[in-house]
mmCIF file of C-alpha atoms in Angstrom:
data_model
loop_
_atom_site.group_PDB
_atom_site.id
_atom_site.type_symbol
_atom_site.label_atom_id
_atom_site.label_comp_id
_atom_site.label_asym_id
_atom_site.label_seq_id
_atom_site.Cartn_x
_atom_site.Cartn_y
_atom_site.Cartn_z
ATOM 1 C CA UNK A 272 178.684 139.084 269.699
ATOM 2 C CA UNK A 273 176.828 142.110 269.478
ATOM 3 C CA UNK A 274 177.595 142.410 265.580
ATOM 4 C CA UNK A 275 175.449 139.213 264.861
ATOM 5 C CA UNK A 276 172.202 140.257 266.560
ATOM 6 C CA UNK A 277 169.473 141.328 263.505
ATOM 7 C CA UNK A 278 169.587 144.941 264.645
ATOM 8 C CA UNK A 279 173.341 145.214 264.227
ATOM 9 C CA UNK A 280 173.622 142.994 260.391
ATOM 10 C CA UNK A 281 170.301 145.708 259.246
ATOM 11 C CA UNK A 282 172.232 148.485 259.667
ATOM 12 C CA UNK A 283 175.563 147.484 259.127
ATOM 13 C CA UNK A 284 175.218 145.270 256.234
ATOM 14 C CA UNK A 285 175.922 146.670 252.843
ATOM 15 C CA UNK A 286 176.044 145.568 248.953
ATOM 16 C CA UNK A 287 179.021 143.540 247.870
ATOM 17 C CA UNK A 288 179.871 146.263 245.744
ATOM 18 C CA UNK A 289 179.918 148.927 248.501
ATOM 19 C CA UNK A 290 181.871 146.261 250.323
ATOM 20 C CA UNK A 291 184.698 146.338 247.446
ATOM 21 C CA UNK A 292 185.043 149.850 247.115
ATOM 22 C CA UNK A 293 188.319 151.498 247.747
ATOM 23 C CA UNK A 294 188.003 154.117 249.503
ATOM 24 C CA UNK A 295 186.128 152.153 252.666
ATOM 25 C CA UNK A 296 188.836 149.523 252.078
ATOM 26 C CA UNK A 297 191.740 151.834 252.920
ATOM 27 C CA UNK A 298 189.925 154.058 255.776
ATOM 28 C CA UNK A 299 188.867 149.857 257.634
ATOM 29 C CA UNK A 300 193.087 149.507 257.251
ATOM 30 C CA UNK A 301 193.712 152.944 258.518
ATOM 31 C CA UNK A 302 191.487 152.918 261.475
ATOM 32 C CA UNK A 303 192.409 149.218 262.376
ATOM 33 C CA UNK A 304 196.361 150.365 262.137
ATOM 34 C CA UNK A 305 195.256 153.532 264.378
ATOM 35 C CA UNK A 306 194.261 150.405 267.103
ATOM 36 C CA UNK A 307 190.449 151.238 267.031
ATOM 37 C CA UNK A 308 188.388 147.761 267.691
ATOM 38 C CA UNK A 309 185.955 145.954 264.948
ATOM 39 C CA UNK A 310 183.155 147.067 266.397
ATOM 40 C CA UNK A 311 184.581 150.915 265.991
ATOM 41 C CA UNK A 312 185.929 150.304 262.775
ATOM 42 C CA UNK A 313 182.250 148.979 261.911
ATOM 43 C CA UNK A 314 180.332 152.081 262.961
ATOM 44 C CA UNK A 315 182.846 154.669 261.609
ATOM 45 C CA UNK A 316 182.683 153.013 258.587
ATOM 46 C CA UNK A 317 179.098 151.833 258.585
ATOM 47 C CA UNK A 318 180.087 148.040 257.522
ATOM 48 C CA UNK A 319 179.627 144.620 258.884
ATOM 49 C CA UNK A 320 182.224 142.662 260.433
ATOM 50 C CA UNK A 321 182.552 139.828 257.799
ATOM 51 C CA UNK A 322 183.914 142.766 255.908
ATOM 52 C CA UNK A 323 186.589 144.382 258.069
ATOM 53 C CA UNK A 324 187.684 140.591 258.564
ATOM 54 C CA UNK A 325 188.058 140.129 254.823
ATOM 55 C CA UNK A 326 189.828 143.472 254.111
ATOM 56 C CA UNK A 327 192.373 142.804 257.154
ATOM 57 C CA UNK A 328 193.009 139.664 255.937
ATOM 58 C CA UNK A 329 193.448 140.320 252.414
ATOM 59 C CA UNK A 330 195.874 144.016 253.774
ATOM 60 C CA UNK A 331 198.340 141.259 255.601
ATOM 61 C CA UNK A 332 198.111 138.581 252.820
ATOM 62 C CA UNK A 333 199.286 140.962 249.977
ATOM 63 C CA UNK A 334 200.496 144.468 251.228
ATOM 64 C CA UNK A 335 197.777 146.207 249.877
ATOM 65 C CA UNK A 336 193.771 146.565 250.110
ATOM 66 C CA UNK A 337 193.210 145.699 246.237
ATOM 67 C CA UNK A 338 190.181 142.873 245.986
ATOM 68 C CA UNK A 339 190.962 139.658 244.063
ATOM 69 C CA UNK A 340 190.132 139.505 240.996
ATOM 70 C CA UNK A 341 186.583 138.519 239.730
ATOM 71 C CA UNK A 342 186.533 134.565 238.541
ATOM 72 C CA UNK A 343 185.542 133.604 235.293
ATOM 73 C CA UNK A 344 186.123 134.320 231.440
ATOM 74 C CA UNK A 345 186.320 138.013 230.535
ATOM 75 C CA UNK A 346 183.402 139.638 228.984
ATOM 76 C CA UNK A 347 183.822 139.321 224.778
ATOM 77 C CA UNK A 348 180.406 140.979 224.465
ATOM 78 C CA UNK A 349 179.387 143.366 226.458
ATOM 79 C CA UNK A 350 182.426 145.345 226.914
ATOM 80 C CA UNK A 351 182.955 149.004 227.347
ATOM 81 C CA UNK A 352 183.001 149.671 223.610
ATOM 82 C CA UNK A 353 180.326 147.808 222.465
ATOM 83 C CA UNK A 354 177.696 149.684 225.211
ATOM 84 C CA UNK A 355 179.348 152.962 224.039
ATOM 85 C CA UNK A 356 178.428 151.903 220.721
ATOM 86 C CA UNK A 357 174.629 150.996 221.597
ATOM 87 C CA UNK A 358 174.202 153.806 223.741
ATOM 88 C CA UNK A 359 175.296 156.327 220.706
ATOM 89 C CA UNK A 360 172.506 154.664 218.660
ATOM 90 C CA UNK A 361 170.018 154.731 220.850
ATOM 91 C CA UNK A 362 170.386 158.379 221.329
ATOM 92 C CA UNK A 363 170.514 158.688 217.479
ATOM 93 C CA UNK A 364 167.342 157.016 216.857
ATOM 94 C CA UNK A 365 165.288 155.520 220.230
ATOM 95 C CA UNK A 366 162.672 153.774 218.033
ATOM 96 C CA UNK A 367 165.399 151.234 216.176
ATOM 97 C CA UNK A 368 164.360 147.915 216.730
ATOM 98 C CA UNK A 369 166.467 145.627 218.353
ATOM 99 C CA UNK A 370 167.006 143.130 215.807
ATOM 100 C CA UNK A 371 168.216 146.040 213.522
ATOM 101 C CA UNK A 372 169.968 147.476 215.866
ATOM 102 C CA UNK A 373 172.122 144.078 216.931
ATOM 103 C CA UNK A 374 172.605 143.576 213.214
ATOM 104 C CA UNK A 375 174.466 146.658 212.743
ATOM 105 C CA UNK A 376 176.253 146.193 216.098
ATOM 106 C CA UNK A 377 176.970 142.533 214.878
ATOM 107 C CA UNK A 378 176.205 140.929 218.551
ATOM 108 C CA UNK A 379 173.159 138.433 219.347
ATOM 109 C CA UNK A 380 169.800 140.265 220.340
ATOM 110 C CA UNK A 381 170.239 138.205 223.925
ATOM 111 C CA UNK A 382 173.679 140.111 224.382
ATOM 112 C CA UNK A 383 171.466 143.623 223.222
ATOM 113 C CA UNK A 384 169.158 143.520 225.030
ATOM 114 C CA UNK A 385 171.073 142.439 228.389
ATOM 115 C CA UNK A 386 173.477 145.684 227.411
ATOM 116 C CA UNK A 387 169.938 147.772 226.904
ATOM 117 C CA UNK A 388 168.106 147.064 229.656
ATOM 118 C CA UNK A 389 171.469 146.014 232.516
ATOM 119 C CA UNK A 390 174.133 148.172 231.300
ATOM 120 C CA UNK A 391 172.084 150.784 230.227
ATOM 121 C CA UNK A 392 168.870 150.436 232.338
ATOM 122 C CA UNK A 393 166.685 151.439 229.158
ATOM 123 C CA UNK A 394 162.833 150.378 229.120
ATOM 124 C CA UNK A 395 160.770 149.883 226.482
ATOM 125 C CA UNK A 396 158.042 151.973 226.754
ATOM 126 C CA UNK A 397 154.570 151.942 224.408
ATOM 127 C CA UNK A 398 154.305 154.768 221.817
ATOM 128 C CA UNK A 399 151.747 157.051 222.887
ATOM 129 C CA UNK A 400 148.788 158.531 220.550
ATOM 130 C CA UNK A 401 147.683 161.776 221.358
ATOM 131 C CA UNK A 402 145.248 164.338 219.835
ATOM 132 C CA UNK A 403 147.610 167.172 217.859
ATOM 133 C CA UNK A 404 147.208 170.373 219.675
ATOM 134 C CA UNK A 405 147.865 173.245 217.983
ATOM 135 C CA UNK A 406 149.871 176.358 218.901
ATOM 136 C CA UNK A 407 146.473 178.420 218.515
ATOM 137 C CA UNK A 408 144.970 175.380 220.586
ATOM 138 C CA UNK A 409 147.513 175.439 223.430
ATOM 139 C CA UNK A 410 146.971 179.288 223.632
ATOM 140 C CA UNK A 411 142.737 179.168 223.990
ATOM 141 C CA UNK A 412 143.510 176.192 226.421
ATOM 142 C CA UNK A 413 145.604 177.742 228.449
ATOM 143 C CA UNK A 414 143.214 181.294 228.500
ATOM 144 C CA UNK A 415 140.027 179.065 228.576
ATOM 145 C CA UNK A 416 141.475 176.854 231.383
ATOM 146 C CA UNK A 417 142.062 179.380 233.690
ATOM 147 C CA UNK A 418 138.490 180.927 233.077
ATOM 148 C CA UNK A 419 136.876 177.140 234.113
ATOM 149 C CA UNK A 420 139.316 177.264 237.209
ATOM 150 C CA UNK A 421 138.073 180.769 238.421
ATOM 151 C CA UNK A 422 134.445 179.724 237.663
ATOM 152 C CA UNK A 423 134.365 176.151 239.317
ATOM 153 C CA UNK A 424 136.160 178.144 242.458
ATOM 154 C CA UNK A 425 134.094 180.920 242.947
ATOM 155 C CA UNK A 426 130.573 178.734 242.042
ATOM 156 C CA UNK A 427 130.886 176.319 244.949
ATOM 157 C CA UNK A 428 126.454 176.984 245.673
ATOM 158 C CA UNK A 429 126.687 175.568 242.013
ATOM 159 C CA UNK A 430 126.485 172.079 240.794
ATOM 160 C CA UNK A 431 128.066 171.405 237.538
ATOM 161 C CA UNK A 432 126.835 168.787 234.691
ATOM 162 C CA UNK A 433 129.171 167.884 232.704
ATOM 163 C CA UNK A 434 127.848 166.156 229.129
ATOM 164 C CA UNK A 435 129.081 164.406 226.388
ATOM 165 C CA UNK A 436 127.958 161.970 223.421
ATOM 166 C CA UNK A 437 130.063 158.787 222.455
ATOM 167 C CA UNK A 438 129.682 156.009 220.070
ATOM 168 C CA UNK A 439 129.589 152.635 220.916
ATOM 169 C CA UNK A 440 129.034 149.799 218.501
ATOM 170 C CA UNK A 441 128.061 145.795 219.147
ATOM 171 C CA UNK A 442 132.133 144.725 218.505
ATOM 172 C CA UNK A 443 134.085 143.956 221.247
ATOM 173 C CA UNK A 444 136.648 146.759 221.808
ATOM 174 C CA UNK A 445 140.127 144.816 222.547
ATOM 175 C CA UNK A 446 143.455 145.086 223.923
ATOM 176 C CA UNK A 447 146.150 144.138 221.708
ATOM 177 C CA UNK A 448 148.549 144.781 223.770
ATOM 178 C CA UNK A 449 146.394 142.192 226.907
ATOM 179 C CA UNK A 450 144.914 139.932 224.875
ATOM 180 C CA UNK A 451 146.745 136.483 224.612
ATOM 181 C CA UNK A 452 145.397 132.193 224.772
ATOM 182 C CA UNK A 453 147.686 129.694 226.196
ATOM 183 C CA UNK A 454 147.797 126.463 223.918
ATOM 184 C CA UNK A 455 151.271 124.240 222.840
ATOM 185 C CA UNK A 456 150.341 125.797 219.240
ATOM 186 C CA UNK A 457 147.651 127.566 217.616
ATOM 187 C CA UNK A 458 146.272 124.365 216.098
ATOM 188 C CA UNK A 459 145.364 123.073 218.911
ATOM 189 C CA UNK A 460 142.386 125.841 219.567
ATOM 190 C CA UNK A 461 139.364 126.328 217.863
ATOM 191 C CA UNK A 462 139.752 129.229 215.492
ATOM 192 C CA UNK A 463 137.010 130.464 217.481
ATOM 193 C CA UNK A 464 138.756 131.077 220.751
ATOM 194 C CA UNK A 465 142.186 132.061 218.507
ATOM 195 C CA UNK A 466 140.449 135.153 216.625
ATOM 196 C CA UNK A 467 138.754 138.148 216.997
ATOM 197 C CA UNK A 468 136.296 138.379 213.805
ATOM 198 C CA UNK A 469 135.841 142.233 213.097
ATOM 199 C CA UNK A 470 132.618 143.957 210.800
ATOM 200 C CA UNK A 471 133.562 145.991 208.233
ATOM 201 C CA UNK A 472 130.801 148.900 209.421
ATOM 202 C CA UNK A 473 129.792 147.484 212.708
ATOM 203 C CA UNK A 474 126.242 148.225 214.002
ATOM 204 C CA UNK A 475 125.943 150.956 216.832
ATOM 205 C CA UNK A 476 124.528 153.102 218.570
ATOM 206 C CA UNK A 477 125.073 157.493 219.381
ATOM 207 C CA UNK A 478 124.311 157.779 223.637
ATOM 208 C CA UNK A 479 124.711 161.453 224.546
ATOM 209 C CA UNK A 480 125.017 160.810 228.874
ATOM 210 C CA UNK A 481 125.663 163.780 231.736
ATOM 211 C CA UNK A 482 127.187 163.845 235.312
ATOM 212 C CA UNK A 483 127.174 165.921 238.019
ATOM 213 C CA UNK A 484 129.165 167.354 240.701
ATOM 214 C CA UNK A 485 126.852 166.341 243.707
ATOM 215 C CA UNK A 486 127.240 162.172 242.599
ATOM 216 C CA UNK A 487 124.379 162.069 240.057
ATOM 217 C CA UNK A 488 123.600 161.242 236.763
ATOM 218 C CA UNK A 489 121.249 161.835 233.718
ATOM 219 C CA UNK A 490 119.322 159.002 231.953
ATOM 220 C CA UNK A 491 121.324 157.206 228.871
ATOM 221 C CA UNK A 492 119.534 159.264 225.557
ATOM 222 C CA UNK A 493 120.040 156.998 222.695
ATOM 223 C CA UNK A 494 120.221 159.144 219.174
ATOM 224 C CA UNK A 495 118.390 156.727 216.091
ATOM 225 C CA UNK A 496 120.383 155.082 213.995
ATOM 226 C CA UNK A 497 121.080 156.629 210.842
ATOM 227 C CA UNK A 498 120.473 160.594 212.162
ATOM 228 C CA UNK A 499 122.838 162.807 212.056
ATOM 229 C CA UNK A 500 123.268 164.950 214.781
ATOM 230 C CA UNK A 501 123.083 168.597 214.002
ATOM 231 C CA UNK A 502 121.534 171.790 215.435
ATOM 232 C CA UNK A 503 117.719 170.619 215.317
ATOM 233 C CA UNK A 504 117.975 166.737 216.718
ATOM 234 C CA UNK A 505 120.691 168.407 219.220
ATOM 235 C CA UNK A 506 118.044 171.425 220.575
ATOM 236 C CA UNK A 507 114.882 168.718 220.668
ATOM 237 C CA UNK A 508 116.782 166.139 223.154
ATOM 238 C CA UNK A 509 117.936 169.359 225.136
ATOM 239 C CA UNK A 510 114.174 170.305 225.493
ATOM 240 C CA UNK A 511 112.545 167.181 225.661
ATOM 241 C CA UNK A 512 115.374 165.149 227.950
ATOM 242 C CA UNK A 513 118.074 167.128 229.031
ATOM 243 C CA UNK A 514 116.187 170.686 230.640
ATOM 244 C CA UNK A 515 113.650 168.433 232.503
ATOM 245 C CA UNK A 516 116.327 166.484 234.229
ATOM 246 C CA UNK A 517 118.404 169.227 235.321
ATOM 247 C CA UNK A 518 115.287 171.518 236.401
ATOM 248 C CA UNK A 519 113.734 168.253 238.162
ATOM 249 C CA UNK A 520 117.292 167.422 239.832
ATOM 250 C CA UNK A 521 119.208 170.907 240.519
ATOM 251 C CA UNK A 522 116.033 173.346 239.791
ATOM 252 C CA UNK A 523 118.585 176.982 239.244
ATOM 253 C CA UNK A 524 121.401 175.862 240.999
ATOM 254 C CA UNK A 525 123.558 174.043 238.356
ATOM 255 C CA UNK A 526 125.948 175.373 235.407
ATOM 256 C CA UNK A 527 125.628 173.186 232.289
ATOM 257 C CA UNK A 528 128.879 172.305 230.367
ATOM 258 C CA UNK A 529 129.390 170.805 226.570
ATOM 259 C CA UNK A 530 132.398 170.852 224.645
ATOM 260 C CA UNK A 531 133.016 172.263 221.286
ATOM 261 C CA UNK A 532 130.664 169.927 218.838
ATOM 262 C CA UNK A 533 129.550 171.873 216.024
ATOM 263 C CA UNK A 534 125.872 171.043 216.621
ATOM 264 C CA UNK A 535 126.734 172.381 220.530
ATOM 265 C CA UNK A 536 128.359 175.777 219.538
ATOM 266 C CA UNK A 537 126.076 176.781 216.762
ATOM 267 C CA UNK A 538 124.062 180.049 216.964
ATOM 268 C CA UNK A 539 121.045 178.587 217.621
ATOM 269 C CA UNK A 540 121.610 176.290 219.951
ATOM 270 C CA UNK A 541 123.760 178.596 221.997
ATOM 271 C CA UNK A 542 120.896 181.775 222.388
ATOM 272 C CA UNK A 543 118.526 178.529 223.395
ATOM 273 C CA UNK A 544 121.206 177.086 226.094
ATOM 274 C CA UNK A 545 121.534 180.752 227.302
ATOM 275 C CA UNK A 546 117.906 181.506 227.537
ATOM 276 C CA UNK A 547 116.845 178.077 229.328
ATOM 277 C CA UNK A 548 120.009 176.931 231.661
ATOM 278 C CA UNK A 549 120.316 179.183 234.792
ATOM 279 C CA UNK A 550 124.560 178.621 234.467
ATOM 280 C CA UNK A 551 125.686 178.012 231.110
ATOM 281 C CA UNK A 552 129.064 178.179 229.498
ATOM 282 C CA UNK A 553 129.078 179.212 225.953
ATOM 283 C CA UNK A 554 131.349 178.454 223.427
ATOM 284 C CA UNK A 555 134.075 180.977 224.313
ATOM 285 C CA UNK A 556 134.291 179.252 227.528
ATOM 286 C CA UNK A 557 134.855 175.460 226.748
ATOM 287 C CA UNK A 558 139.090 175.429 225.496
ATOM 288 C CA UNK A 559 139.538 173.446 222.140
ATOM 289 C CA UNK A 560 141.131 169.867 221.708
ATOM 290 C CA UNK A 561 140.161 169.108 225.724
ATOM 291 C CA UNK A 562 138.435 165.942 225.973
ATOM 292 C CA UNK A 563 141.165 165.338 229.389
ATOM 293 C CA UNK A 564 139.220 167.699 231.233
ATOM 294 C CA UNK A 565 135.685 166.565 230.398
ATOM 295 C CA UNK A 566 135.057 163.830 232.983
ATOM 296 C CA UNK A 567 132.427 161.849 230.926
ATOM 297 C CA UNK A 568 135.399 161.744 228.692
ATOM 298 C CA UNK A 569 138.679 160.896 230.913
ATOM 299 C CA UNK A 570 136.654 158.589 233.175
ATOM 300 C CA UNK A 571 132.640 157.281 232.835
ATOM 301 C CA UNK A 572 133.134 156.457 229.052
ATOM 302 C CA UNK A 573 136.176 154.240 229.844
ATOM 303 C CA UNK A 574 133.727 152.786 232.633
ATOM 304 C CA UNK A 575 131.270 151.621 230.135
ATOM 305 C CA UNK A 576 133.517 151.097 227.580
ATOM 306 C CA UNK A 577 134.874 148.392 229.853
ATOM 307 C CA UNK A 578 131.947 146.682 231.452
ATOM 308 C CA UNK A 579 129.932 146.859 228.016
ATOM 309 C CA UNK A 580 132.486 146.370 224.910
ATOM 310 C CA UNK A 581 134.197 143.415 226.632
ATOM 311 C CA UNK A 582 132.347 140.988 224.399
ATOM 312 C CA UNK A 583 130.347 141.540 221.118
ATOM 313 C CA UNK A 584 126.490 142.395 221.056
ATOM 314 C CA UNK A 585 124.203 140.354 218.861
ATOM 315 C CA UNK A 586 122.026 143.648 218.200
ATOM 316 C CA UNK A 587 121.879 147.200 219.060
ATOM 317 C CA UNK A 588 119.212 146.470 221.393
ATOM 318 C CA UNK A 589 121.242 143.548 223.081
ATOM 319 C CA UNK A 590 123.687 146.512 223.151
ATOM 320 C CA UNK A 591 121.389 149.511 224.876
ATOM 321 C CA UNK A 592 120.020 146.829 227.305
ATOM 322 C CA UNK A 593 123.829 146.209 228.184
ATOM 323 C CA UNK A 594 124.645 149.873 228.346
ATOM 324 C CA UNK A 595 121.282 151.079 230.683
ATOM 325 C CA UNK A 596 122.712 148.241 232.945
ATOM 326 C CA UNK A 597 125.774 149.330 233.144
ATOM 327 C CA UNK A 598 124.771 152.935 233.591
ATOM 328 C CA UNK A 599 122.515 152.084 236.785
ATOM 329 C CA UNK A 600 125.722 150.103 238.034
ATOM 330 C CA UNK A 601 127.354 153.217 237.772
ATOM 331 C CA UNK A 602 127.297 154.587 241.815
ATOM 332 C CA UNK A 603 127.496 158.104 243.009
ATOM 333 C CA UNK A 604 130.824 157.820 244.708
ATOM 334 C CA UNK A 605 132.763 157.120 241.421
ATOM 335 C CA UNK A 606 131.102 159.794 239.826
ATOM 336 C CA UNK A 607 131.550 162.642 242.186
ATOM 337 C CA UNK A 608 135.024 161.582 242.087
ATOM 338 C CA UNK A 609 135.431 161.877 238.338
ATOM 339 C CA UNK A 610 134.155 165.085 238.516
ATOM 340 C CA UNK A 611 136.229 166.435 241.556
ATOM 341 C CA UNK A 612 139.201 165.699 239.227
ATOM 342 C CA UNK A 613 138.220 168.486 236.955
ATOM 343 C CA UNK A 614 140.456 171.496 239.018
ATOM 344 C CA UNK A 615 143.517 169.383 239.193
ATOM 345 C CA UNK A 616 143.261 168.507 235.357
ATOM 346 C CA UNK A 617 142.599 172.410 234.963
ATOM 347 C CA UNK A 618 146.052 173.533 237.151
ATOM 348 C CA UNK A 619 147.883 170.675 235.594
ATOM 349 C CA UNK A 620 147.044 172.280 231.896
ATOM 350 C CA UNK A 621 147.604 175.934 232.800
ATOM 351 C CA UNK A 622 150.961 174.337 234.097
ATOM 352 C CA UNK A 623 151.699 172.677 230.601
ATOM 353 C CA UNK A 624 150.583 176.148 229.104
ATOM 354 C CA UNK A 625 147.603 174.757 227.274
ATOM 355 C CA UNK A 626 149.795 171.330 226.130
ATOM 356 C CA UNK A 627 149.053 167.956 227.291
ATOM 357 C CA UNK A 628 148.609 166.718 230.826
ATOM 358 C CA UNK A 629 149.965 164.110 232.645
ATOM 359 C CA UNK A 630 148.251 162.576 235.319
#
């Protein structure tokens, strides 16, 4: 009675295949032969009664505690030999398709792929593309990184303002791998809601945006279209945007970051940076090949990159007026927590000495 109560079939109740094995099989006969009851038999052997009634009965049938043999037509397929086979190939050569791969095996691509992902519990998992990162690379990053760790640790009067420039252009940015319609065919949709159309040189525009430790943010600058962004435009939007910000929102209390742009680590503009930022990290500071530790990079770009490139922009100013709102949408909260993220992205790269990070 007390075996059917919910309590009792939770913990007692196992898998079918636990069930058949047989070593539990022989110890439910031995203890039952010893003259323990069911209900001992069930918590020695952590099993539910249904079980121990099946074994028994099957022990005085036939002798013996061997189960009856599965129903059904034997497996032509997916035997023993033929998973052997696809496992070897797999290990060989993980990126062979499955179609080329059931060719050589000479079984249907239903029958693969049930060996793959049952027998073999593979997944299919998306390539990734990373920046290379050089041996020299992985060295400075790992140095570097633990310099930025020691300096965001021992600066906590500090805020930091993290910067960065991006592109964004009036095309949609998609996702191949999310992007689908639901019709009967393709004829029945307008080629309209069926295609993306693509430019060949989109318009766009350069926005060069900073964040901050303490939740805030700069004002969007917008570079013109068409100039290139060396040493000279670089220093006149530090003077005429950038210093008045940070002055106006940190006044000395702040360390201003950049990464390793050309127009950033030039001579000139680093003996300006130094002589007008109270904190500043030169060149030797910022690690090479690191946009996963710049937060405007692993996190507010993506933000705006979302909200604003999810359709197509008739015009670049369609396109600012769509970034600026975006921007202001932008709260302190998220942003303070993008940039909190910094020391565990740091100690996760000095882990990977310098290499990738996975977080």
């Amino acid at each position: 009675r007390h075996g059917n109560t919910p309590q009792n079939k939770q913990k007692y109740e196992i898998s079918s295949k636990n069930m058949a094995s047989k070593g539990k099989r022989n110890q439910i006969v031995a203890l039952k032969e010893a003259g323990l009851t069911t209900m001992q038999v069930m918590k020695k052997v952590n099993v539910c009664r249904k079980t121990v009634y099946n074994v028994m009965k099957r022990y005085k049938e036939t002798g013996n505690t061997t189960s009856k043999p599965i129903p059904g037509r034997k497996r032509s397929v997916r035997t023993k030999r033929n998973v052997e086979r696809v496992k070897k190939r797999v290990q060989r050569n993980p990126r062979r398709s499955m179609r080329a791969t059931a060719k050589e095996v000479n079984i249907s691509r239903t029958s693969l792929r049930r060996i793959v992902k049952q027998d073999l519990g593979l997944k299919a998992l998306k390539m990734q593309h990373r920046q290379l990162i050089s041996a020299a690379s992985k060295k400075k990053r790992l140095d570097r990184g633990k310099m930025m760790l020691q300096e965001i640790q021992s600066a906590t009067d500090k805020v930091m303002v993290w910067s960065d420039e991006k592109m964004f252009t009036v095309q949609a940015v998609v996702n191949s791998q999310n992007d689908r319609v639901y019709a009967h065919s393709a004829q029945h949709l307008p080629e309209g809601c069926r295609t993306h159309f693509r430019r060949q040189k989109p318009a766009g525009v350069m926005v060069w945006a900073a964040v901050a430790s303490d939740g805030s943010k700069s004002p969007l600058v917008f570079i013109q279209e068409g100039v290139k962004v060396n040493s000279q435009v670089y220093l006149q939007m530090l003077e005429e945007k950038v210093l008045p910000w940070c002055t106006n929102a940190f006044g000395n209390q702040y360390a201003f970051t950049q990464d390793g742009a050309p127009a950033h680590t030039s001579n000139i503009t680093q003996a300006w940076c130094k002589q007008h930022f109270p904190g500043f990290w030169d060149k030797n500071m910022w690690p090479p090949s690191s946009p996963d530790i710049n937060p405007m990079d692993f996190a507010i770009w993506s933000i705006l990159e979302r909200d604003v490139s999810r359709v197509s922009h008739s015009s670049v100013t369609a396109l600012k007026t769509a970034l600026m709102k975006s921007w202001s949408k932008l709260d302190a909260e998220t942003v303070r927590r993008s940039c909190q993220a910094v020391p565990s992205r740091l100690q996760a790269m000095i882990k990977a000495k310098g290499g990738h990070i996975e977080m």
